[in-house]
Amino acid sequence: MASSRNQEYGFVKSDHGQLIEMKKGQYVAGFSVGILFLDDCWYPVLPGNVANLSTYDFPVVPRVVSNCTQDRIHVGDPTLVGDVIQTAQQLEREGARVICGACGFFGNYQKQVADAVDIPVFMSSVVQIPWIKTGLKSHQRIGMLTADSDGITESLFDSCGVTNVDDVVVKDLGKLPEFSAIVESRGSFDNGVVREEVIQAANELVEDHPDIGAILLECSDLPPYAAAIQQAVGLPVFDFITMIRWAHMATAQKPYYGFI
């Protein structure tokens, strides 16, 4: 049954025998998550990356935000907000049930996009911080690995619903010799070296701050290394994929079958 907000929910069998409606403007079906991507990036997009569609065991629909470059989004360029909203609204018209971003700095526009569409919005992995903190001991903090620590501002935190910035310890990866190929769009990188750089940074973060109880990967290029980071530091690791899977599950619930 369609909700009062004109959003279809519920799984449908192909031999379903009753009236089925589809909202006007929805030209594709069978996905719940629409993902906004950066424009003009050039580096390998590995499995596990938000922009590699083999990452998911469910369909997602990507959409590039025109002229949304790393330089502009990292500083939260306010002139981008119109294009970001327009792209999110397009995904909503096409049937998305939830909007996510593919860069932590999309969080600069979290509040504006959430107010502009009628579906849930989770633009940045950073929005997970309040939930992660709830699960930790009161004295524990969250260690964040980021592609650009200069972009981790109070404004970004505020937009993502983070009220206590002291709960987060940030470590920058953007100037590391090989990982910087991502920030600088150099077109290639040595994946083994990037992995070692990221693992070393995670180890240093935990060694320098023993009160860290969980790791958050801000950057959408870091999930390919999440398992290795988790094994190295022995802590829970949250990233874009944990968020997107959570958002998908909430908007594409499947009925359970079994016996008792």
PDB file of C-alpha atoms in Angstrom:
ATOM      1  CA  MET A   1       0.000   0.000   0.000  1.00  0.00           C
ATOM      2  CA  ALA A   2       1.280   3.465  -0.864  1.00  0.00           C
ATOM      3  CA  SER A   3       1.808   5.773   2.084  1.00  0.00           C
ATOM      4  CA  SER A   4       0.245   9.204   2.372  1.00  0.00           C
ATOM      5  CA  ARG A   5       3.623  10.589   1.242  1.00  0.00           C
ATOM      6  CA  ASN A   6       3.347   8.824  -2.133  1.00  0.00           C
ATOM      7  CA  GLN A   7       6.157   6.403  -1.325  1.00  0.00           C
ATOM      8  CA  GLU A   8       5.795   2.726  -2.175  1.00  0.00           C
ATOM      9  CA  TYR A   9       7.008   0.255   0.433  1.00  0.00           C
ATOM     10  CA  GLY A  10       6.775  -3.512   0.573  1.00  0.00           C
ATOM     11  CA  PHE A  11       8.121  -6.387  -1.477  1.00  0.00           C
ATOM     12  CA  VAL A  12       6.079  -7.436  -4.509  1.00  0.00           C
ATOM     13  CA  LYS A  13       6.118 -10.841  -6.198  1.00  0.00           C
ATOM     14  CA  SER A  14       6.075 -10.852  -9.996  1.00  0.00           C
ATOM     15  CA  ASP A  15       2.858 -12.891  -9.931  1.00  0.00           C
ATOM     16  CA  HIS A  16       1.219 -10.487  -7.459  1.00  0.00           C
ATOM     17  CA  GLY A  17      -2.492 -10.584  -8.235  1.00  0.00           C
ATOM     18  CA  GLN A  18      -3.758  -7.186  -7.158  1.00  0.00           C
ATOM     19  CA  LEU A  19      -3.478  -3.572  -8.284  1.00  0.00           C
ATOM     20  CA  ILE A  20       0.070  -2.208  -8.180  1.00  0.00           C
ATOM     21  CA  GLU A  21       0.760   1.515  -8.518  1.00  0.00           C
ATOM     22  CA  MET A  22       3.961   3.347  -9.327  1.00  0.00           C
ATOM     23  CA  LYS A  23       4.450   7.059  -8.863  1.00  0.00           C
ATOM     24  CA  LYS A  24       4.790   9.258 -11.925  1.00  0.00           C
ATOM     25  CA  GLY A  25       8.381  10.156 -12.727  1.00  0.00           C
ATOM     26  CA  GLN A  26       9.820   6.891 -11.401  1.00  0.00           C
ATOM     27  CA  TYR A  27      11.374   5.245 -14.438  1.00  0.00           C
ATOM     28  CA  VAL A  28      13.399   2.546 -12.677  1.00  0.00           C
ATOM     29  CA  ALA A  29      12.526   0.356  -9.711  1.00  0.00           C
ATOM     30  CA  GLY A  30      14.056  -2.142  -7.331  1.00  0.00           C
ATOM     31  CA  PHE A  31      16.452   0.158  -5.449  1.00  0.00           C
ATOM     32  CA  SER A  32      16.187   2.052  -2.194  1.00  0.00           C
ATOM     33  CA  VAL A  33      19.436   4.038  -1.918  1.00  0.00           C
ATOM     34  CA  GLY A  34      20.351   6.954  -4.157  1.00  0.00           C
ATOM     35  CA  ILE A  35      23.976   8.076  -3.773  1.00  0.00           C
ATOM     36  CA  LEU A  36      25.431  11.485  -4.634  1.00  0.00           C
ATOM     37  CA  PHE A  37      28.976  11.447  -6.057  1.00  0.00           C
ATOM     38  CA  LEU A  38      31.732  13.961  -6.657  1.00  0.00           C
ATOM     39  CA  ASP A  39      32.574  15.257 -10.108  1.00  0.00           C
ATOM     40  CA  ASP A  40      35.991  15.292 -11.802  1.00  0.00           C
ATOM     41  CA  CYS A  41      37.800  12.702  -9.641  1.00  0.00           C
ATOM     42  CA  TRP A  42      40.517  10.484 -11.113  1.00  0.00           C
ATOM     43  CA  TYR A  43      41.901   7.555  -9.169  1.00  0.00           C
ATOM     44  CA  PRO A  44      41.154   3.810  -8.854  1.00  0.00           C
ATOM     45  CA  VAL A  45      37.758   3.066  -7.296  1.00  0.00           C
ATOM     46  CA  LEU A  46      38.277  -0.257  -5.529  1.00  0.00           C
ATOM     47  CA  PRO A  47      35.669  -2.776  -4.377  1.00  0.00           C
ATOM     48  CA  GLY A  48      34.533  -1.473  -1.012  1.00  0.00           C
ATOM     49  CA  ASN A  49      34.620   2.121  -2.239  1.00  0.00           C
ATOM     50  CA  VAL A  50      31.211   3.815  -2.163  1.00  0.00           C
ATOM     51  CA  ALA A  51      31.580   4.503  -5.894  1.00  0.00           C
ATOM     52  CA  ASN A  52      32.259   0.854  -6.798  1.00  0.00           C
ATOM     53  CA  LEU A  53      28.855  -0.758  -7.275  1.00  0.00           C
ATOM     54  CA  SER A  54      30.224  -4.260  -6.690  1.00  0.00           C
ATOM     55  CA  THR A  55      30.554  -3.164  -3.058  1.00  0.00           C
ATOM     56  CA  TYR A  56      26.847  -3.755  -2.510  1.00  0.00           C
ATOM     57  CA  ASP A  57      24.730  -6.896  -2.372  1.00  0.00           C
ATOM     58  CA  PHE A  58      21.697  -4.743  -3.179  1.00  0.00           C
ATOM     59  CA  PRO A  59      21.159  -2.257  -6.015  1.00  0.00           C
ATOM     60  CA  VAL A  60      21.989   1.406  -5.551  1.00  0.00           C
ATOM     61  CA  VAL A  61      21.647   4.261  -8.034  1.00  0.00           C
ATOM     62  CA  PRO A  62      24.537   6.759  -8.271  1.00  0.00           C
ATOM     63  CA  ARG A  63      24.255  10.315  -9.513  1.00  0.00           C
ATOM     64  CA  VAL A  64      27.101  12.787 -10.027  1.00  0.00           C
ATOM     65  CA  VAL A  65      26.598  16.321  -8.729  1.00  0.00           C
ATOM     66  CA  SER A  66      27.876  18.490 -11.561  1.00  0.00           C
ATOM     67  CA  ASN A  67      30.926  20.611 -10.763  1.00  0.00           C
ATOM     68  CA  CYS A  68      31.071  19.170  -7.238  1.00  0.00           C
ATOM     69  CA  THR A  69      34.846  18.906  -7.009  1.00  0.00           C
ATOM     70  CA  GLN A  70      36.962  17.906  -4.024  1.00  0.00           C
ATOM     71  CA  ASP A  71      38.253  21.459  -3.646  1.00  0.00           C
ATOM     72  CA  ARG A  72      34.728  22.846  -3.393  1.00  0.00           C
ATOM     73  CA  ILE A  73      33.151  20.226  -1.171  1.00  0.00           C
ATOM     74  CA  HIS A  74      36.032  19.987   1.294  1.00  0.00           C
ATOM     75  CA  VAL A  75      35.468  23.616   2.252  1.00  0.00           C
ATOM     76  CA  GLY A  76      31.689  23.344   2.171  1.00  0.00           C
ATOM     77  CA  ASP A  77      31.317  25.797  -0.715  1.00  0.00           C
ATOM     78  CA  PRO A  78      27.853  27.302  -0.120  1.00  0.00           C
ATOM     79  CA  THR A  79      27.328  27.876  -3.858  1.00  0.00           C
ATOM     80  CA  LEU A  80      27.146  24.085  -4.291  1.00  0.00           C
ATOM     81  CA  VAL A  81      24.036  23.605  -2.191  1.00  0.00           C
ATOM     82  CA  GLY A  82      21.592  24.230  -5.050  1.00  0.00           C
ATOM     83  CA  ASP A  83      23.182  21.587  -7.290  1.00  0.00           C
ATOM     84  CA  VAL A  84      23.372  19.092  -4.418  1.00  0.00           C
ATOM     85  CA  ILE A  85      19.690  19.582  -3.591  1.00  0.00           C
ATOM     86  CA  GLN A  86      18.651  19.385  -7.237  1.00  0.00           C
ATOM     87  CA  THR A  87      20.469  16.071  -7.685  1.00  0.00           C
ATOM     88  CA  ALA A  88      18.961  14.646  -4.498  1.00  0.00           C
ATOM     89  CA  GLN A  89      15.488  15.683  -5.642  1.00  0.00           C
ATOM     90  CA  GLN A  90      16.078  13.997  -8.996  1.00  0.00           C
ATOM     91  CA  LEU A  91      16.937  10.739  -7.244  1.00  0.00           C
ATOM     92  CA  GLU A  92      13.824  11.078  -5.111  1.00  0.00           C
ATOM     93  CA  ARG A  93      11.658  11.517  -8.217  1.00  0.00           C
ATOM     94  CA  GLU A  94      13.262   8.422  -9.729  1.00  0.00           C
ATOM     95  CA  GLY A  95      12.255   6.284  -6.769  1.00  0.00           C
ATOM     96  CA  ALA A  96      14.998   6.529  -4.143  1.00  0.00           C
ATOM     97  CA  ARG A  97      13.733   5.918  -0.622  1.00  0.00           C
ATOM     98  CA  VAL A  98      16.853   7.350   1.035  1.00  0.00           C
ATOM     99  CA  ILE A  99      19.670   9.675  -0.061  1.00  0.00           C
ATOM    100  CA  CYS A 100      23.310   9.113   0.895  1.00  0.00           C
ATOM    101  CA  GLY A 101      26.506  10.880  -0.111  1.00  0.00           C
ATOM    102  CA  ALA A 102      29.833   9.498  -1.312  1.00  0.00           C
ATOM    103  CA  CYS A 103      32.170  11.891   0.473  1.00  0.00           C
ATOM    104  CA  GLY A 104      32.274  12.757   4.146  1.00  0.00           C
ATOM    105  CA  PHE A 105      32.212  16.444   3.289  1.00  0.00           C
ATOM    106  CA  PHE A 106      28.748  16.119   1.752  1.00  0.00           C
ATOM    107  CA  GLY A 107      27.845  16.449   5.423  1.00  0.00           C
ATOM    108  CA  ASN A 108      28.195  20.201   4.965  1.00  0.00           C
ATOM    109  CA  TYR A 109      24.832  20.049   3.195  1.00  0.00           C
ATOM    110  CA  GLN A 110      23.104  17.477   5.420  1.00  0.00           C
ATOM    111  CA  LYS A 111      20.560  19.852   6.923  1.00  0.00           C
ATOM    112  CA  GLN A 112      19.711  21.619   3.652  1.00  0.00           C
ATOM    113  CA  VAL A 113      19.169  18.399   1.709  1.00  0.00           C
ATOM    114  CA  ALA A 114      17.153  16.769   4.498  1.00  0.00           C
ATOM    115  CA  ASP A 115      14.843  19.797   4.491  1.00  0.00           C
ATOM    116  CA  ALA A 116      14.516  19.738   0.694  1.00  0.00           C
ATOM    117  CA  VAL A 117      13.297  16.146   0.140  1.00  0.00           C
ATOM    118  CA  ASP A 118      10.605  13.931   1.646  1.00  0.00           C
ATOM    119  CA  ILE A 119      12.820  10.888   2.236  1.00  0.00           C
ATOM    120  CA  PRO A 120      15.569  10.266   4.817  1.00  0.00           C
ATOM    121  CA  VAL A 121      18.998  11.756   4.131  1.00  0.00           C
ATOM    122  CA  PHE A 122      22.394  10.557   5.385  1.00  0.00           C
ATOM    123  CA  MET A 123      24.955  12.567   3.456  1.00  0.00           C
ATOM    124  CA  SER A 124      28.104  11.750   5.413  1.00  0.00           C
ATOM    125  CA  SER A 125      29.617   8.915   7.415  1.00  0.00           C
ATOM    126  CA  VAL A 126      30.033  11.565  10.120  1.00  0.00           C
ATOM    127  CA  VAL A 127      26.308  11.388  10.955  1.00  0.00           C
ATOM    128  CA  GLN A 128      27.055   8.061  12.696  1.00  0.00           C
ATOM    129  CA  ILE A 129      29.051   9.733  15.479  1.00  0.00           C
ATOM    130  CA  PRO A 130      26.185  10.267  17.983  1.00  0.00           C
ATOM    131  CA  TRP A 131      25.063   6.661  17.565  1.00  0.00           C
ATOM    132  CA  ILE A 132      28.617   5.285  17.889  1.00  0.00           C
ATOM    133  CA  LYS A 133      29.249   7.379  21.004  1.00  0.00           C
ATOM    134  CA  THR A 134      26.085   6.025  22.609  1.00  0.00           C
ATOM    135  CA  GLY A 135      27.538   2.521  22.454  1.00  0.00           C
ATOM    136  CA  LEU A 136      30.861   3.402  24.079  1.00  0.00           C
ATOM    137  CA  LYS A 137      31.884   3.898  27.691  1.00  0.00           C
ATOM    138  CA  SER A 138      31.306   7.446  28.901  1.00  0.00           C
ATOM    139  CA  HIS A 139      35.038   8.248  28.866  1.00  0.00           C
ATOM    140  CA  GLN A 140      35.760   6.721  25.465  1.00  0.00           C
ATOM    141  CA  ARG A 141      36.163   8.704  22.270  1.00  0.00           C
ATOM    142  CA  ILE A 142      35.937   8.009  18.535  1.00  0.00           C
ATOM    143  CA  GLY A 143      39.044   8.021  16.357  1.00  0.00           C
ATOM    144  CA  MET A 144      38.407   9.464  12.905  1.00  0.00           C
ATOM    145  CA  LEU A 145      40.586   8.902   9.849  1.00  0.00           C
ATOM    146  CA  THR A 146      40.004  11.608   7.252  1.00  0.00           C
ATOM    147  CA  ALA A 147      41.282  12.624   3.844  1.00  0.00           C
ATOM    148  CA  ASP A 148      41.426  16.275   4.908  1.00  0.00           C
ATOM    149  CA  SER A 149      41.510  17.345   8.552  1.00  0.00           C
ATOM    150  CA  ASP A 150      41.134  20.997   7.547  1.00  0.00           C
ATOM    151  CA  GLY A 151      37.630  20.150   6.315  1.00  0.00           C
ATOM    152  CA  ILE A 152      36.576  18.620   9.639  1.00  0.00           C
ATOM    153  CA  THR A 153      35.088  21.822  11.009  1.00  0.00           C
ATOM    154  CA  GLU A 154      32.599  22.646  13.740  1.00  0.00           C
ATOM    155  CA  SER A 155      30.199  23.608  10.971  1.00  0.00           C
ATOM    156  CA  LEU A 156      30.453  20.125   9.442  1.00  0.00           C
ATOM    157  CA  PHE A 157      29.942  18.499  12.827  1.00  0.00           C
ATOM    158  CA  ASP A 158      26.947  20.695  13.554  1.00  0.00           C
ATOM    159  CA  SER A 159      25.325  19.921  10.213  1.00  0.00           C
ATOM    160  CA  CYS A 160      25.774  16.190  10.923  1.00  0.00           C
ATOM    161  CA  GLY A 161      24.197  16.390  14.381  1.00  0.00           C
ATOM    162  CA  VAL A 162      27.428  16.144  16.388  1.00  0.00           C
ATOM    163  CA  THR A 163      27.093  18.348  19.451  1.00  0.00           C
ATOM    164  CA  ASN A 164      30.305  17.483  21.305  1.00  0.00           C
ATOM    165  CA  VAL A 165      33.418  17.682  19.129  1.00  0.00           C
ATOM    166  CA  ASP A 166      35.554  16.598  22.086  1.00  0.00           C
ATOM    167  CA  ASP A 167      34.183  13.083  21.526  1.00  0.00           C
ATOM    168  CA  VAL A 168      36.242  12.802  18.310  1.00  0.00           C
ATOM    169  CA  VAL A 169      40.002  12.559  17.706  1.00  0.00           C
ATOM    170  CA  VAL A 170      40.931  13.298  14.077  1.00  0.00           C
ATOM    171  CA  LYS A 171      43.939  12.041  12.108  1.00  0.00           C
ATOM    172  CA  ASP A 172      44.718  13.345   8.609  1.00  0.00           C
ATOM    173  CA  LEU A 173      45.687  10.986   5.793  1.00  0.00           C
ATOM    174  CA  GLY A 174      45.646  13.507   2.964  1.00  0.00           C
ATOM    175  CA  LYS A 175      49.359  14.309   3.052  1.00  0.00           C
ATOM    176  CA  LEU A 176      50.609  10.714   3.152  1.00  0.00           C
ATOM    177  CA  PRO A 177      52.839   9.973   0.131  1.00  0.00           C
ATOM    178  CA  GLU A 178      50.592   7.410  -1.561  1.00  0.00           C
ATOM    179  CA  PHE A 179      47.141   8.102  -0.113  1.00  0.00           C
ATOM    180  CA  SER A 180      47.519  11.696  -1.329  1.00  0.00           C
ATOM    181  CA  ALA A 181      47.045  10.343  -4.879  1.00  0.00           C
ATOM    182  CA  ILE A 182      43.330  10.219  -4.057  1.00  0.00           C
ATOM    183  CA  VAL A 183      43.119  13.803  -2.849  1.00  0.00           C
ATOM    184  CA  GLU A 184      45.253  15.014  -5.755  1.00  0.00           C
ATOM    185  CA  SER A 185      43.474  12.867  -8.403  1.00  0.00           C
ATOM    186  CA  ARG A 186      46.749  11.462  -9.740  1.00  0.00           C
ATOM    187  CA  GLY A 187      45.031   8.631 -11.627  1.00  0.00           C
ATOM    188  CA  SER A 188      46.767   5.695  -9.949  1.00  0.00           C
ATOM    189  CA  PHE A 189      48.200   4.525  -6.656  1.00  0.00           C
ATOM    190  CA  ASP A 190      50.032   1.544  -5.208  1.00  0.00           C
ATOM    191  CA  ASN A 191      47.267  -0.193  -3.307  1.00  0.00           C
ATOM    192  CA  GLY A 192      49.628  -2.129  -1.048  1.00  0.00           C
ATOM    193  CA  VAL A 193      51.349   1.072   0.023  1.00  0.00           C
ATOM    194  CA  VAL A 194      48.040   2.855   0.633  1.00  0.00           C
ATOM    195  CA  ARG A 195      46.869  -0.050   2.779  1.00  0.00           C
ATOM    196  CA  GLU A 196      50.012   0.071   4.902  1.00  0.00           C
ATOM    197  CA  GLU A 197      49.778   3.865   5.269  1.00  0.00           C
ATOM    198  CA  VAL A 198      46.186   3.650   6.440  1.00  0.00           C
ATOM    199  CA  ILE A 199      46.856   0.797   8.874  1.00  0.00           C
ATOM    200  CA  GLN A 200      49.875   2.603  10.316  1.00  0.00           C
ATOM    201  CA  ALA A 201      47.826   5.774  10.778  1.00  0.00           C
ATOM    202  CA  ALA A 202      45.092   3.824  12.577  1.00  0.00           C
ATOM    203  CA  ASN A 203      47.642   2.187  14.870  1.00  0.00           C
ATOM    204  CA  GLU A 204      49.239   5.552  15.665  1.00  0.00           C
ATOM    205  CA  LEU A 205      45.831   7.059  16.398  1.00  0.00           C
ATOM    206  CA  VAL A 206      44.973   4.349  18.924  1.00  0.00           C
ATOM    207  CA  GLU A 207      48.441   4.312  20.483  1.00  0.00           C
ATOM    208  CA  ASP A 208      48.394   8.095  20.958  1.00  0.00           C
ATOM    209  CA  HIS A 209      44.855   8.056  22.359  1.00  0.00           C
ATOM    210  CA  PRO A 210      44.186   4.930  24.439  1.00  0.00           C
ATOM    211  CA  ASP A 211      40.674   6.179  25.258  1.00  0.00           C
ATOM    212  CA  ILE A 212      39.501   5.547  21.679  1.00  0.00           C
ATOM    213  CA  GLY A 213      36.735   2.934  21.644  1.00  0.00           C
ATOM    214  CA  ALA A 214      35.853   2.862  17.951  1.00  0.00           C
ATOM    215  CA  ILE A 215      37.151   4.039  14.585  1.00  0.00           C
ATOM    216  CA  LEU A 216      35.182   6.077  12.052  1.00  0.00           C
ATOM    217  CA  LEU A 217      36.392   6.331   8.464  1.00  0.00           C
ATOM    218  CA  GLU A 218      35.266   9.718   7.154  1.00  0.00           C
ATOM    219  CA  CYS A 219      36.445   9.196   3.597  1.00  0.00           C
ATOM    220  CA  SER A 220      34.438   7.141   1.094  1.00  0.00           C
ATOM    221  CA  ASP A 221      37.720   5.739  -0.290  1.00  0.00           C
ATOM    222  CA  LEU A 222      38.619   4.086   3.033  1.00  0.00           C
ATOM    223  CA  PRO A 223      36.094   1.209   3.359  1.00  0.00           C
ATOM    224  CA  PRO A 224      38.276  -1.097   1.194  1.00  0.00           C
ATOM    225  CA  TYR A 225      40.695  -1.072   4.149  1.00  0.00           C
ATOM    226  CA  ALA A 226      38.106  -1.306   6.950  1.00  0.00           C
ATOM    227  CA  ALA A 227      38.652  -5.003   7.644  1.00  0.00           C
ATOM    228  CA  ALA A 228      42.438  -4.576   7.769  1.00  0.00           C
ATOM    229  CA  ILE A 229      42.083  -1.584  10.100  1.00  0.00           C
ATOM    230  CA  GLN A 230      39.725  -3.497  12.364  1.00  0.00           C
ATOM    231  CA  GLN A 231      42.119  -6.428  12.590  1.00  0.00           C
ATOM    232  CA  ALA A 232      45.080  -4.145  13.272  1.00  0.00           C
ATOM    233  CA  VAL A 233      43.545  -2.055  16.075  1.00  0.00           C
ATOM    234  CA  GLY A 234      41.061  -4.559  17.486  1.00  0.00           C
ATOM    235  CA  LEU A 235      38.189  -2.066  17.595  1.00  0.00           C
ATOM    236  CA  PRO A 236      34.817  -1.603  15.888  1.00  0.00           C
ATOM    237  CA  VAL A 237      35.160   0.246  12.577  1.00  0.00           C
ATOM    238  CA  PHE A 238      32.371   2.330  11.094  1.00  0.00           C
ATOM    239  CA  ASP A 239      32.389   3.806   7.598  1.00  0.00           C
ATOM    240  CA  PHE A 240      30.177   4.801   4.681  1.00  0.00           C
ATOM    241  CA  ILE A 241      29.198   1.213   3.951  1.00  0.00           C
ATOM    242  CA  THR A 242      27.988   0.534   7.493  1.00  0.00           C
ATOM    243  CA  MET A 243      25.827   3.647   7.110  1.00  0.00           C
ATOM    244  CA  ILE A 244      24.519   2.825   3.631  1.00  0.00           C
ATOM    245  CA  ARG A 245      23.677  -0.758   4.591  1.00  0.00           C
ATOM    246  CA  TRP A 246      21.833   0.526   7.651  1.00  0.00           C
ATOM    247  CA  ALA A 247      19.920   3.058   5.541  1.00  0.00           C
ATOM    248  CA  HIS A 248      19.061   0.404   2.942  1.00  0.00           C
ATOM    249  CA  MET A 249      17.793  -2.029   5.557  1.00  0.00           C
ATOM    250  CA  ALA A 250      15.548   0.620   7.094  1.00  0.00           C
ATOM    251  CA  THR A 251      13.986   1.488   3.735  1.00  0.00           C
ATOM    252  CA  ALA A 252      13.832  -1.963   2.112  1.00  0.00           C
ATOM    253  CA  GLN A 253      12.681  -4.296   4.883  1.00  0.00           C
ATOM    254  CA  LYS A 254      12.071  -7.867   3.762  1.00  0.00           C
ATOM    255  CA  PRO A 255       9.443 -10.105   5.340  1.00  0.00           C
ATOM    256  CA  TYR A 256      10.828 -12.967   7.369  1.00  0.00           C
ATOM    257  CA  TYR A 257       9.945 -16.587   6.636  1.00  0.00           C
ATOM    258  CA  GLY A 258      10.634 -19.528   8.895  1.00  0.00           C
ATOM    259  CA  PHE A 259       9.070 -21.785  11.433  1.00  0.00           C
ATOM    260  CA  ILE A 260       8.647 -22.035  15.186  1.00  0.00           C
TER     261      ILE A 260
END
